[in-house]
Tab-separated table of C-alpha atoms in Angstrom:
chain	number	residue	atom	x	y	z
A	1	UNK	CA	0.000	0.000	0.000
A	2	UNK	CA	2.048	3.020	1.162
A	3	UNK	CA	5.027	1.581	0.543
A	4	UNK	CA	4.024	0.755	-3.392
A	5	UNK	CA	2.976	4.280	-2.932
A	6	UNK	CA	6.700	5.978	-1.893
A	7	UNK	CA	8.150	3.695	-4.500
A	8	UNK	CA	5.626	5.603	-7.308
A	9	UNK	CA	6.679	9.409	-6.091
A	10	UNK	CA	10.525	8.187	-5.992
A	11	UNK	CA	10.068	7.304	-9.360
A	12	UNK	CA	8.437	10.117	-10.187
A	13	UNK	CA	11.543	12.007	-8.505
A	14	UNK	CA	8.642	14.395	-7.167
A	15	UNK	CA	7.782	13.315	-3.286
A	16	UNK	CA	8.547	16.462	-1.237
A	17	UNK	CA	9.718	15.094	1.548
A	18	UNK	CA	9.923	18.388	2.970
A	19	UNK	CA	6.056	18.346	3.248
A	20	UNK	CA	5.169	17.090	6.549
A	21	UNK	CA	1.854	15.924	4.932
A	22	UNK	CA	3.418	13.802	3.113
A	23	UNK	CA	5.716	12.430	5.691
A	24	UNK	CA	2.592	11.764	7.535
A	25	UNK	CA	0.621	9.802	4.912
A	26	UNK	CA	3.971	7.819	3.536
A	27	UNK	CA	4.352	6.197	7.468
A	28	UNK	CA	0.849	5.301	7.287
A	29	UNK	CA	-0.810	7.395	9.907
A	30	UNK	CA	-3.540	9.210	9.890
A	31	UNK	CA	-3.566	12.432	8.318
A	32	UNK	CA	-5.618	15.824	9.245
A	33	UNK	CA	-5.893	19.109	7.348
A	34	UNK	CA	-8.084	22.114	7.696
A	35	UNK	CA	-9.369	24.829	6.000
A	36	UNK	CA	-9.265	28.213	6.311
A	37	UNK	CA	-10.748	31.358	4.226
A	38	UNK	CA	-8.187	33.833	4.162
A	39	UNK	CA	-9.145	37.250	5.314
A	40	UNK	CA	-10.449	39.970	3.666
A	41	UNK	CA	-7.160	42.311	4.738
A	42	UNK	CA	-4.490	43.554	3.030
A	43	UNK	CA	-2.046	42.640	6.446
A	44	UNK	CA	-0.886	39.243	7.383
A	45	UNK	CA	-1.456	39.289	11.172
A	46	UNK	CA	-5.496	38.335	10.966
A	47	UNK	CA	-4.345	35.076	8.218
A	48	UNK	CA	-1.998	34.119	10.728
A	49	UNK	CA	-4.139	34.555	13.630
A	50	UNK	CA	-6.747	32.156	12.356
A	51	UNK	CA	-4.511	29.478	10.851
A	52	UNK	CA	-2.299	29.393	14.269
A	53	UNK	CA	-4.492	27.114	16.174
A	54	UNK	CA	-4.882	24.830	13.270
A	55	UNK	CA	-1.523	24.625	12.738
A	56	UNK	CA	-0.565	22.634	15.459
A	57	UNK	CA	-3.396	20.147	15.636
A	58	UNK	CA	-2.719	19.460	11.653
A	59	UNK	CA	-0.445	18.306	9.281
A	60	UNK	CA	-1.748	21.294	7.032
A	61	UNK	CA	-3.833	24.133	6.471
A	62	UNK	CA	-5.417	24.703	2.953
A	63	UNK	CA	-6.390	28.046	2.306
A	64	UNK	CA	-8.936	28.425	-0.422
A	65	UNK	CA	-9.041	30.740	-3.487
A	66	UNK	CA	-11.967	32.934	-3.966
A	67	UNK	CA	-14.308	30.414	-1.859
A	68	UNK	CA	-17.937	30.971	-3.161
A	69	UNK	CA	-16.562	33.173	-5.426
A	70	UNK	CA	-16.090	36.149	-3.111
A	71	UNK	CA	-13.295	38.460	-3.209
A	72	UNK	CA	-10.567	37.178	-0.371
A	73	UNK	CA	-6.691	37.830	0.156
A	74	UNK	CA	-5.098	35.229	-2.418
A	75	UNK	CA	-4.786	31.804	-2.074
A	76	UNK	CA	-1.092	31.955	-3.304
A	77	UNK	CA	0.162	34.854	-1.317
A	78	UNK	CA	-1.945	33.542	1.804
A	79	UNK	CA	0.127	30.080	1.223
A	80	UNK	CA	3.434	31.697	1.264
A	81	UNK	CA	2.706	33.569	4.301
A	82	UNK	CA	2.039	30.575	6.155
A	83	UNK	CA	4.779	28.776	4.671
A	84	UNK	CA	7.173	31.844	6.168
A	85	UNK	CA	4.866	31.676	9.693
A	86	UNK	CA	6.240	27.612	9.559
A	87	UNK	CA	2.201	26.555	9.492
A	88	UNK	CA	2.187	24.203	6.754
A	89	UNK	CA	-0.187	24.932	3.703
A	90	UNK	CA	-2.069	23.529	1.022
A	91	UNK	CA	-2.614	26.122	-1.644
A	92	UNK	CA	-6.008	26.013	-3.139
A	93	UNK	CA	-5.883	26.704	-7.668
A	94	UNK	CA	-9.103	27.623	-8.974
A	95	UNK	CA	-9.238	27.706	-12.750
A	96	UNK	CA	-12.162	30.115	-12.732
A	97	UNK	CA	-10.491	33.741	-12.331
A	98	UNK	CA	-7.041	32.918	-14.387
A	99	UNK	CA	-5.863	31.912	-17.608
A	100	UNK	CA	-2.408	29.564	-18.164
A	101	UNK	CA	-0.089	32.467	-18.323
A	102	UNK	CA	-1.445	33.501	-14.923
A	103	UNK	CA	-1.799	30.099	-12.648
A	104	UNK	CA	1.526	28.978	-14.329
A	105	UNK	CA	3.400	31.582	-12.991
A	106	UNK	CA	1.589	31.762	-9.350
A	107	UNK	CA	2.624	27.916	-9.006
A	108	UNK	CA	5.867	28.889	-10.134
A	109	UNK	CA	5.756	31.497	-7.343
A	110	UNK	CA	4.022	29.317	-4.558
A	111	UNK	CA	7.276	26.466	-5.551
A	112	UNK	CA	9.666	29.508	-4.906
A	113	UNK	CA	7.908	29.917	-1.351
A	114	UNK	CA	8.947	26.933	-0.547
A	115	UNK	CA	5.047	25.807	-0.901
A	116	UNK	CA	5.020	22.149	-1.845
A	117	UNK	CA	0.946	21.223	-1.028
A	118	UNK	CA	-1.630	21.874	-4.080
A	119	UNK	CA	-5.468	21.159	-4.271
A	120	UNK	CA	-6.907	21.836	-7.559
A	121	UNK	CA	-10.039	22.498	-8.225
A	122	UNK	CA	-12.854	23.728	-10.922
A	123	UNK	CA	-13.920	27.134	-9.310
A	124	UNK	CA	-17.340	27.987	-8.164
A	125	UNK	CA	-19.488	30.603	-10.868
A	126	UNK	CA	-18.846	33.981	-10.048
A	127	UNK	CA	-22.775	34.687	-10.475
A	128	UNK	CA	-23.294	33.261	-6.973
A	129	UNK	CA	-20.529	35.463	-4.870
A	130	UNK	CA	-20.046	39.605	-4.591
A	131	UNK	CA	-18.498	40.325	-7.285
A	132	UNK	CA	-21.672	38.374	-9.604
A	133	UNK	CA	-20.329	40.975	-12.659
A	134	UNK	CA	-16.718	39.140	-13.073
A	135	UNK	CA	-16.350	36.979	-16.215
A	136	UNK	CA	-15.767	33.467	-15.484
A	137	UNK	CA	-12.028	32.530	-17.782
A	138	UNK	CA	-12.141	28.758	-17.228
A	139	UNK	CA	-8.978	28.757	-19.390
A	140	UNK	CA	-8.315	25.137	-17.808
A	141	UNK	CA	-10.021	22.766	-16.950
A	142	UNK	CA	-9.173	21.308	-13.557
A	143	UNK	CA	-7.359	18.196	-15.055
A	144	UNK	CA	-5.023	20.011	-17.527
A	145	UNK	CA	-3.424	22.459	-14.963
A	146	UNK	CA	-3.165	19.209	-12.701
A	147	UNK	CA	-1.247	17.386	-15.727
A	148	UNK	CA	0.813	20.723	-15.772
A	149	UNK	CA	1.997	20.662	-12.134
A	150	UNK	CA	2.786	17.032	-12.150
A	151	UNK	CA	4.727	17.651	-15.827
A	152	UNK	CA	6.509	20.988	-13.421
A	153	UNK	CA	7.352	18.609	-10.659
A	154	UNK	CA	8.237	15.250	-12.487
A	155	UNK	CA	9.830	17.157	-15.625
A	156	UNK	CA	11.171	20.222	-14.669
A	157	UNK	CA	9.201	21.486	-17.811
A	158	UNK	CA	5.822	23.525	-18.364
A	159	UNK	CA	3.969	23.523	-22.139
A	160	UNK	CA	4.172	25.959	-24.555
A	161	UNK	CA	3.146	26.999	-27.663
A	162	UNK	CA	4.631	29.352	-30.240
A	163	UNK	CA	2.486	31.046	-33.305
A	164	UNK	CA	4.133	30.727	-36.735
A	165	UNK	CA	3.186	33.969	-38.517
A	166	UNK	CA	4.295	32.274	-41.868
A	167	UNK	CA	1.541	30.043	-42.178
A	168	UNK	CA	-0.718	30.712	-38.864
A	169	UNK	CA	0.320	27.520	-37.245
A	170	UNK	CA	0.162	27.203	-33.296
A	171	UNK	CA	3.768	24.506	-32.626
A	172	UNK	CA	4.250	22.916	-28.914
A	173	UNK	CA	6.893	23.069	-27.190
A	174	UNK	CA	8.055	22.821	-23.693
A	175	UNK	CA	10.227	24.922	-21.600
A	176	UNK	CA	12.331	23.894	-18.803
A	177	UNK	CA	12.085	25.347	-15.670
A	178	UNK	CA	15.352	25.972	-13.641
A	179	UNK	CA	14.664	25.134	-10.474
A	180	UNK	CA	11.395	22.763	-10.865
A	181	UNK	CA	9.043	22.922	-8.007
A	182	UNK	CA	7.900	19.894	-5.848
A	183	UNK	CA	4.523	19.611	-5.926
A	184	UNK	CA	2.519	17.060	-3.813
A	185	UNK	CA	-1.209	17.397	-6.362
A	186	UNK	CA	-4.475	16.987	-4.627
A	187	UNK	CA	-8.050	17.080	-6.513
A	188	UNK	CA	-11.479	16.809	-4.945
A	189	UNK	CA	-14.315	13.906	-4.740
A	190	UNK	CA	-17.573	13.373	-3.634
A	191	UNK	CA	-18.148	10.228	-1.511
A	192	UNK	CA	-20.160	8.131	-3.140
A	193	UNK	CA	-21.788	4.532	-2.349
A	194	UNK	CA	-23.127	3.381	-6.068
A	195	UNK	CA	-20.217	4.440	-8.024
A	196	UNK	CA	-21.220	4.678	-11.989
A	197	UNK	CA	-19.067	4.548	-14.820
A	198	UNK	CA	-18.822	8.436	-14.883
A	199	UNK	CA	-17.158	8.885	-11.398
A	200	UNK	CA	-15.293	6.177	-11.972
A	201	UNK	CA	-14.060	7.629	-15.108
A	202	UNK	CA	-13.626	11.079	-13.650
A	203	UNK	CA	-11.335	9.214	-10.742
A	204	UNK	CA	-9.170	7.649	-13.020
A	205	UNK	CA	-8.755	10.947	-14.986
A	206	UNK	CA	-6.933	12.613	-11.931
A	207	UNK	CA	-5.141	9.710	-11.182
A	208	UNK	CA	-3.773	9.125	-14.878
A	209	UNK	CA	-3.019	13.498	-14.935
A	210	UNK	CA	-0.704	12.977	-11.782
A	211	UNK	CA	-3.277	13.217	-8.695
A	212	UNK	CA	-1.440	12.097	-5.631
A	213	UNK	CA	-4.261	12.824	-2.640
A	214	UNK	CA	-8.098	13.540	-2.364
A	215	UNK	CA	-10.043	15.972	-0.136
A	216	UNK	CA	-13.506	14.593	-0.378
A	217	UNK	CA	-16.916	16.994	0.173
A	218	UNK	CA	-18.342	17.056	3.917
A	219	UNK	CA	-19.685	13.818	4.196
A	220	UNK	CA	-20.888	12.672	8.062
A	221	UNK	CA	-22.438	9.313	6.963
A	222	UNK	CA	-20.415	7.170	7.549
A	223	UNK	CA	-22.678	3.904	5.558
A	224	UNK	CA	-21.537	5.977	2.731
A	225	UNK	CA	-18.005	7.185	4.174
A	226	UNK	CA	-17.930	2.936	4.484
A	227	UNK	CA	-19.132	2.187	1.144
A	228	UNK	CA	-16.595	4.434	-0.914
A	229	UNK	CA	-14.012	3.007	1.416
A	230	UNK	CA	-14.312	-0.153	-0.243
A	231	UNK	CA	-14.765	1.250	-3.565
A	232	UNK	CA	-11.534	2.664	-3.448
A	233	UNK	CA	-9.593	-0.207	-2.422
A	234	UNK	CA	-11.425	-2.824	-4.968
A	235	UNK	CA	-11.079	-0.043	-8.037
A	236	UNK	CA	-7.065	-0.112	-6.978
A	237	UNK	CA	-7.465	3.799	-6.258
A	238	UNK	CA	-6.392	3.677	-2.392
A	239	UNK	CA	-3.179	2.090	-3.486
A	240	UNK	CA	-2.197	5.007	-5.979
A	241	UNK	CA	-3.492	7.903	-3.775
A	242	UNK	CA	-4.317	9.283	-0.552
A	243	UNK	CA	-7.948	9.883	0.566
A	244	UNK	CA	-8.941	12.280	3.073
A	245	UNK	CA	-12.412	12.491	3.494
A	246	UNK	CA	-13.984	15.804	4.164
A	247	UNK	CA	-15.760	16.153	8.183
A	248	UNK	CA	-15.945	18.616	11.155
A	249	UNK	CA	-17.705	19.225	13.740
A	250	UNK	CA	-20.979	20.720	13.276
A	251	UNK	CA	-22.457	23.582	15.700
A	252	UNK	CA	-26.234	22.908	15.311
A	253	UNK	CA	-29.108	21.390	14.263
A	254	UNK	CA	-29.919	24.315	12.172
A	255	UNK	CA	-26.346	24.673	10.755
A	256	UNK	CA	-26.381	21.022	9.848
A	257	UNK	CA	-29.801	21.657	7.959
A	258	UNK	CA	-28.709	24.647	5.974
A	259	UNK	CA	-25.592	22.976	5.032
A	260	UNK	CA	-27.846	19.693	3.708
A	261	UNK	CA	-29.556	21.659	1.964
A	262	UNK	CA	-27.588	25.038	0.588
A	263	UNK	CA	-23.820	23.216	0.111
A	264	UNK	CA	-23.303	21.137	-2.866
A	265	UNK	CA	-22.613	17.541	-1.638
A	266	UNK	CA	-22.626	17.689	1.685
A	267	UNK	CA	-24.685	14.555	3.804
A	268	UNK	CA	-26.064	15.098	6.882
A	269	UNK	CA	-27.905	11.880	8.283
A	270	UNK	CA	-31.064	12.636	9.861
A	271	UNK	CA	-29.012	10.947	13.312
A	272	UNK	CA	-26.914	13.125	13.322
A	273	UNK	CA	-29.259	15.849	13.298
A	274	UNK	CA	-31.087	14.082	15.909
A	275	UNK	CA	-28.042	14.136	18.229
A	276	UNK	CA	-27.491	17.995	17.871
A	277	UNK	CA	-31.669	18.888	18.166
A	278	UNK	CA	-31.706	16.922	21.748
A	279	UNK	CA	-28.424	17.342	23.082
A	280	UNK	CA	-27.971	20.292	25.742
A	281	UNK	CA	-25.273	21.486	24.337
A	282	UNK	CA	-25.079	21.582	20.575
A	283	UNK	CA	-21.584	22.453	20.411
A	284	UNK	CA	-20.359	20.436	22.225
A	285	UNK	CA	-22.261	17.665	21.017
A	286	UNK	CA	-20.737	18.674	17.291
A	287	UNK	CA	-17.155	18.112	19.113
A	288	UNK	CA	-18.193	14.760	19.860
A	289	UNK	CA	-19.713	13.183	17.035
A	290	UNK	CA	-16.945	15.095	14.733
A	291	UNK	CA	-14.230	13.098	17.212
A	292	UNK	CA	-16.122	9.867	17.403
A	293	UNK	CA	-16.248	9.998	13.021
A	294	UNK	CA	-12.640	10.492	12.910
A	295	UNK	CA	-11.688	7.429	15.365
A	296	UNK	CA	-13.984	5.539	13.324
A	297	UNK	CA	-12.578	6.475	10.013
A	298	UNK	CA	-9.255	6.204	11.376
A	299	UNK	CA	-9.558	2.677	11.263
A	300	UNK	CA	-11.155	1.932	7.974
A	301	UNK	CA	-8.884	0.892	4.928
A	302	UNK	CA	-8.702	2.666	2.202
A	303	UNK	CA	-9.076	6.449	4.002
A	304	UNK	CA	-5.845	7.906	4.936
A	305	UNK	CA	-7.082	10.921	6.406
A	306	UNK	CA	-9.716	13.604	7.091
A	307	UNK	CA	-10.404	16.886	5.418
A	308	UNK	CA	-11.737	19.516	8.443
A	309	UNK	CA	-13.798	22.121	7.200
A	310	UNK	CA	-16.553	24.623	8.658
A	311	UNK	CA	-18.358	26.142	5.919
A	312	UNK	CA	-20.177	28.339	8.664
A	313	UNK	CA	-16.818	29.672	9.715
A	314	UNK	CA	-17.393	28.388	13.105
């Protein structure tokens, strides 16, 4: 399992070791990030004052990228003030708000930072956050800038194309870089218990582009956290990547409700809604089940982690 896994990133001369995520995940423990929205602020002081606690209760902190498509301090700079604050980050790529020439060279500039921690994602439509006026670029699709940090990392090299004005030709080419990052490349899933030939499809696609770890959506069922468990390992994807499924603890009944039924993805059993309606204090309660989840995902195979998020900022 993990050690079939360390063989694939020496291979792939591309395991940071300096990552302390991936130290964790190689020795087979289990893993925790967090997530964070970085500040609306132009200083540093109230990034670092939120990701501080996290930072020593998890292997890494992502910080995400225009979150519901609302204006925040970058993803990239936020990273690389972490990095310098020694609070480990995973750098959040959106390819919503950026064409090629523009995420190219901010994961050139997160690998400078010393910034070794990626997950890429799609991008949320700019129609739903406060700036609904932006136009969506979409330049990439989430796949192709993941095929272009794993060609950075294992390569040393990023794609490029030149325009022949002779006869109107676009040529590739590649460029090397010279001093490649080393990118550890994370996507996101959705657990699922009934997988169909389109996930499974989808999965393979960020494997095969050079996907090393998953952050899954909130999911506190564990039937289904169960289910996709064993989907993983009988598909062969928990031996070629990492999977950190997404949880946290929940601060109410009605919180747990709005998220079930406002945030893309995210399960909420009705027990668990139960628990937080009758229990005297909701909070608390949240804690609990969150920590009970975690133990109990802790020892399934197949799920090398957990993904802590609260959408609610709470």
């Amino acid at each position: 399992g993990n050690d079939r896994k360390a063989a694939t990133m020496d291979q792939q001369h591309s395991t940071p070791f300096k990552s302390q995520l991936v130290r964790r995940l190689l020795s087979g423990e289990f893993a925790l990030t967090a997530e964070i929205t970085p500040p609306v602020s132009a200083g540093p002081d109230e990034l670092i004052a939120k990701a501080k606690p996290l930072g020593s209760a998890v292997d890494a902190v992502n910080v995400t990228d225009g979150a519901s498509a609302r204006v925040h301090m970058s993803s990239a700079v936020s990273a690389s003030i972490l990095q310098a604050n020694q609070i480990e980050p995973v750098a959040q790529f959106t390819c919503r708000d950026r064409n090629r020439i523009a995420l190219i060279s901010d994961l050139l500039g997160v690998g400078a930072q010393g910034v070794h921690n990626l997950l890429i994602l799609t991008g949320d439509d700019p129609s739903a956050g406060d700036q609904p006026q932006a136009k969506p670029v979409f330049d990439l699709k989430s796949y192709e800038l993941i095929t272009i940090a794993s060609e950075m990392t294992v390569d040393g090299t990023i794609p490029s194309k030149s325009f022949n004005r002779t006869n109107g030709e676009l040529t590739s080419s590649i460029r090397q870089i010279e001093t490649p990052p080393q990118f550890f490349i994370g996507a996101a899933d959705m657990p699922t218990e009934k997988p169909d030939e389109k996930w499974l499809a989808g999965l393979r696609k960020k494997k095969d582009c050079g996907t090393q770890f998953i952050q899954t959506q909130l999911n506190y069922d564990m039937k289904i956290v169960r289910a996709y468990a064993k989907i993983l390992v009988e598909e062969g994807f928990a031996e070629q990547m990492f999977f950190l499924i997404g949880n946290g603890p929940l601060p109410s009944a009605r919180s747990a409700l709005w998220m079930r039924k406002n945030l893309w993805g995210v399960v909420v059993p009705d027990e668990v809604v139960r628990r937080l309606e009758t229990a005297k204090d909701p909070i608390s309660e949240g804690i609990r089940i969150c920590s009970e989840q975690l133990q109990e995902m802790s020892e399934i195979s197949g799920i090398a982690g957990a993904h802590l998020m609260a959408p609610l900022n709470v």
